[in-house]
């Protein structure tokens, strides 16, 4: 799920990844600061988004410490995706996905209006 090993021994390992990119905050910053806002947020995200977990063995069990919230978030997203795929298979694509498709069309239209309004 995007985790890369940093260090490891026979019984421990350190894994790192980047935290999720907040697209809504990025869009708001680009709208408020159109010239350099996106670059500032990208720099902020690169500087602060590193997540690290430590995997070790204790009493024959594998334990995780560190940014375990990221692993929980990834597992929740994975379960939600599996559930959504199951619903698409059972009910059909359009019946399940029409709200997301509608939202995407509205957001695309708003971006086009914003670009036309700016230029």
Rosetta silent file (secondary structure, phi, psi, omega in degrees, C-alpha in Angstrom):
SEQUENCE: XXXXXXXXXXXXXXXXXXXXXXXXXXXXXXXXXXXXXXXXXXXXXXXXXXXXXXXXXXXXXXXXXXXXXXXXXXXXXXXXXXXXXXXXXXXXXXXXXXXXXXXXXXXXXXXXXXXXXXX
SCORE:     score description
SCORE:     0.000 S_00000001
   1 L     0.000   30.897  175.938    0.000    0.000    0.000 S_00000001
   2 L    95.545    1.946 -179.777    2.872    2.368   -0.722 S_00000001
   3 L   -82.427  136.545  178.210    5.038    1.674    2.329 S_00000001
   4 E  -118.341  138.490  178.062    8.802    1.525    1.745 S_00000001
   5 E   -72.852  137.955  174.552   11.281   -0.030    4.159 S_00000001
   6 E  -101.144  -56.212  179.128   13.818    2.340    5.703 S_00000001
   7 E  -136.118  156.487  176.298   15.646    0.111    8.140 S_00000001
   8 E  -156.838  151.891  171.898   15.266   -3.464    9.230 S_00000001
   9 L  -128.824 -166.708  179.567   16.766   -6.069   11.502 S_00000001
  10 L   -67.566  -30.945 -175.278   15.806   -9.681   12.111 S_00000001
  11 L  -120.523   -4.324 -178.294   12.858   -8.743   14.339 S_00000001
  12 E  -134.321  160.465  174.911   12.086   -5.072   13.544 S_00000001
  13 E  -152.779  151.144  175.476   11.471   -2.843   10.545 S_00000001
  14 E  -119.643  123.798 -178.006   10.830    0.831    9.898 S_00000001
  15 E  -119.335  142.949  178.665    8.496    1.681    7.001 S_00000001
  16 E  -129.541  156.439  174.217    7.700    5.123    5.541 S_00000001
  17 E  -157.985  178.152  175.418    5.182    6.582    3.134 S_00000001
  18 E   -98.516  144.563  176.141    3.548    9.912    2.342 S_00000001
  19 L   -71.504  169.341 -177.983    0.307   10.971    3.972 S_00000001
  20 L   -67.285  142.855  177.629   -2.790   11.615    1.863 S_00000001
  21 L   -82.841  126.826 -178.151   -2.849   14.727   -0.315 S_00000001
  22 L   -87.715   96.327 -175.918   -5.730   17.020    0.665 S_00000001
  23 H   -67.509  -36.050 -179.514   -7.214   18.005   -2.705 S_00000001
  24 H   -65.895  -42.705  177.021   -9.929   20.257   -1.261 S_00000001
  25 H   -64.539  -39.835  177.710   -7.414   22.320    0.686 S_00000001
  26 H   -60.212  -45.102 -179.880   -5.198   22.495   -2.402 S_00000001
  27 H   -63.975  -43.288  179.512   -8.107   23.803   -4.524 S_00000001
  28 H   -62.617  -42.667 -179.916   -9.055   26.407   -1.915 S_00000001
  29 H   -66.732  -38.968  177.950   -5.457   27.618   -1.655 S_00000001
  30 H   -64.134  -38.381  178.561   -5.121   27.814   -5.458 S_00000001
  31 H   -69.020  -42.646 -178.409   -8.322   29.897   -5.623 S_00000001
  32 H   -73.126  -36.582 -179.101   -7.242   32.217   -2.791 S_00000001
  33 L  -127.791   77.977 -168.816   -3.614   32.537   -3.959 S_00000001
  34 L   -63.277  -27.137 -174.008   -3.727   31.808   -7.710 S_00000001
  35 L   -85.136  -50.762 -174.244   -0.089   32.441   -8.573 S_00000001
  36 L  -121.379    0.631 -176.523    1.935   30.666   -5.878 S_00000001
  37 H   -59.650  -44.776 -179.997   -0.643   29.076   -3.570 S_00000001
  38 H   -63.067  -39.263  178.694   -0.429   25.638   -5.136 S_00000001
  39 H   -66.980  -39.741  177.348    3.369   25.643   -4.954 S_00000001
  40 H   -62.691  -44.026 -179.815    3.277   26.657   -1.283 S_00000001
  41 H   -66.730  -40.603  178.621    0.839   23.874   -0.421 S_00000001
  42 H   -60.649  -43.162  176.434    2.847   21.320   -2.409 S_00000001
  43 H   -63.270  -42.775  177.146    5.998   22.337   -0.534 S_00000001
  44 H   -60.089  -44.868 -178.891    4.141   22.184    2.794 S_00000001
  45 H   -64.126  -43.507  178.664    2.787   18.726    1.954 S_00000001
  46 H   -63.490  -34.531 -178.438    6.224   17.417    0.936 S_00000001
  47 H   -77.138  -28.010 -170.698    7.750   18.772    4.154 S_00000001
  48 H  -118.942    0.334 -170.231    5.095   17.460    6.560 S_00000001
  49 L   -96.494    5.587 -178.596    3.436   14.410    5.043 S_00000001
  50 E   -72.076  128.611  177.058    5.933   11.678    5.891 S_00000001
  51 E  -117.257  138.355 -177.513    4.391    8.874    7.933 S_00000001
  52 E  -130.282  135.103  171.777    6.491    6.195    9.630 S_00000001
  53 E  -122.825  152.331  178.792    5.494    2.949   11.277 S_00000001
  54 E  -117.759  122.724 -179.615    7.659    0.572   13.238 S_00000001
  55 E  -108.132  128.555 -179.705    6.944   -3.121   12.951 S_00000001
  56 E  -147.085  162.822  179.737    8.389   -5.414   15.593 S_00000001
  57 E  -102.340  130.522  178.444    7.868   -8.815   17.121 S_00000001
  58 E  -139.858  119.916 -179.499    6.797   -9.065   20.739 S_00000001
  59 L    56.109   39.358  177.972    5.854  -12.347   22.405 S_00000001
  60 L    78.128    1.244  179.384    5.496  -14.048   19.028 S_00000001
  61 E  -110.516  146.912  175.301    3.028  -11.392   17.784 S_00000001
  62 E   -86.275  125.549 -178.429    3.677   -8.695   15.205 S_00000001
  63 E  -114.114  151.080  177.533    3.154   -5.240   16.722 S_00000001
  64 E  -125.183  135.461  172.710    2.890   -1.841   15.007 S_00000001
  65 E  -137.255  170.738 -176.701    3.739    1.529   16.522 S_00000001
  66 E   100.761 -137.032 -178.029    4.227    5.008   15.131 S_00000001
  67 L   -83.372   61.483 -178.748    1.728    6.436   12.632 S_00000001
  68 H   -67.046  -19.838  177.018   -0.650    3.480   12.907 S_00000001
  69 H   -59.631  -32.816 -179.043   -3.567    5.791   12.028 S_00000001
  70 H   -68.012  -39.504  177.531   -2.300    5.751    8.453 S_00000001
  71 H   -65.282  -42.898  177.602   -2.508    1.966    8.291 S_00000001
  72 H   -61.494  -41.649  178.113   -6.033    2.092    9.751 S_00000001
  73 H   -62.971  -44.102  178.908   -7.021    4.728    7.181 S_00000001
  74 H   -63.977  -40.784  179.474   -5.624    2.633    4.327 S_00000001
  75 H   -67.367  -38.668  177.938   -7.416   -0.481    5.537 S_00000001
  76 H   -64.728  -43.164  177.624  -10.719    1.420    5.881 S_00000001
  77 H   -63.020  -38.929  179.311  -10.339    2.803    2.350 S_00000001
  78 H   -63.859  -44.056  178.895   -9.534   -0.673    1.073 S_00000001
  79 H   -64.554  -40.182  178.543  -12.649   -2.116    2.713 S_00000001
  80 H   -64.701  -39.459  178.007  -14.799    0.718    1.315 S_00000001
  81 H   -65.432  -42.653  177.811  -13.410    0.095   -2.171 S_00000001
  82 H   -61.552  -42.845  178.464  -14.096   -3.634   -1.919 S_00000001
  83 H   -63.741  -42.673  179.241  -17.665   -2.901   -0.781 S_00000001
  84 H   -64.463  -41.743  177.666  -18.178   -0.425   -3.622 S_00000001
  85 H   -63.908  -37.529  177.350  -16.857   -2.896   -6.195 S_00000001
  86 H   -64.209  -41.882  178.400  -19.181   -5.547   -4.791 S_00000001
  87 H   -65.900  -40.226  178.073  -22.156   -3.183   -5.121 S_00000001
  88 H   -61.760  -41.360 -179.994  -21.189   -2.291   -8.700 S_00000001
  89 H   -66.349  -38.377 -177.411  -21.018   -5.956   -9.568 S_00000001
  90 H   -80.342  -42.261 -171.253  -24.405   -6.688   -7.973 S_00000001
  91 H  -104.020  -17.575 -176.630  -26.395   -3.557   -8.904 S_00000001
  92 L   104.400  154.008 -174.319  -24.619   -2.184  -11.972 S_00000001
  93 H   -62.716  -54.306 -173.000  -22.239    0.716  -12.529 S_00000001
  94 H   -66.411  -33.939 -179.505  -24.680    3.591  -13.061 S_00000001
  95 H   -66.024  -33.428 -177.972  -26.972    2.691  -10.181 S_00000001
  96 H   -90.498  -38.266 -169.062  -24.075    2.820   -7.718 S_00000001
  97 H   -97.614   -1.704 -175.174  -21.827    5.485   -9.233 S_00000001
  98 H   -60.313  -35.476  177.784  -24.266    8.159  -10.464 S_00000001
  99 H   -64.328  -40.196  179.412  -23.787   10.459   -7.419 S_00000001
 100 H   -68.553  -38.064  178.918  -20.016   10.472   -7.889 S_00000001
 101 H   -67.067  -39.919  178.172  -20.339   10.998  -11.645 S_00000001
 102 H   -64.060  -45.335  178.444  -22.765   13.886  -11.097 S_00000001
 103 H   -61.664  -40.993  178.435  -20.438   15.519   -8.564 S_00000001
 104 H   -63.275  -41.818  178.762  -17.510   15.116  -10.958 S_00000001
 105 H   -64.664  -41.538  178.384  -19.495   16.759  -13.786 S_00000001
 106 H   -63.702  -45.868  179.573  -20.517   19.656  -11.520 S_00000001
 107 H   -63.264  -40.140  177.332  -16.939   20.195  -10.334 S_00000001
 108 H   -62.323  -43.893  177.578  -15.660   20.071  -13.926 S_00000001
 109 H   -61.494  -41.065  178.270  -18.283   22.645  -14.932 S_00000001
 110 H   -64.659  -38.582  176.593  -17.295   24.897  -12.028 S_00000001
 111 H   -63.571  -42.908  178.658  -13.635   24.699  -13.059 S_00000001
 112 H   -62.060  -44.863  177.414  -14.553   25.638  -16.634 S_00000001
 113 H   -61.702  -40.586  178.363  -16.628   28.590  -15.362 S_00000001
 114 H   -62.958  -44.840  179.805  -13.772   29.686  -13.099 S_00000001
 115 H   -65.201  -41.959  177.834  -11.264   29.557  -15.944 S_00000001
 116 H   -64.589  -40.972 -179.636  -13.635   31.466  -18.275 S_00000001
 117 H   -65.252  -38.526 -179.592  -14.304   34.045  -15.537 S_00000001
 118 H   -69.883  -42.405 -176.091  -10.552   34.551  -14.897 S_00000001
 119 L   -98.241    0.000    0.000   -9.631   34.896  -18.560 S_00000001
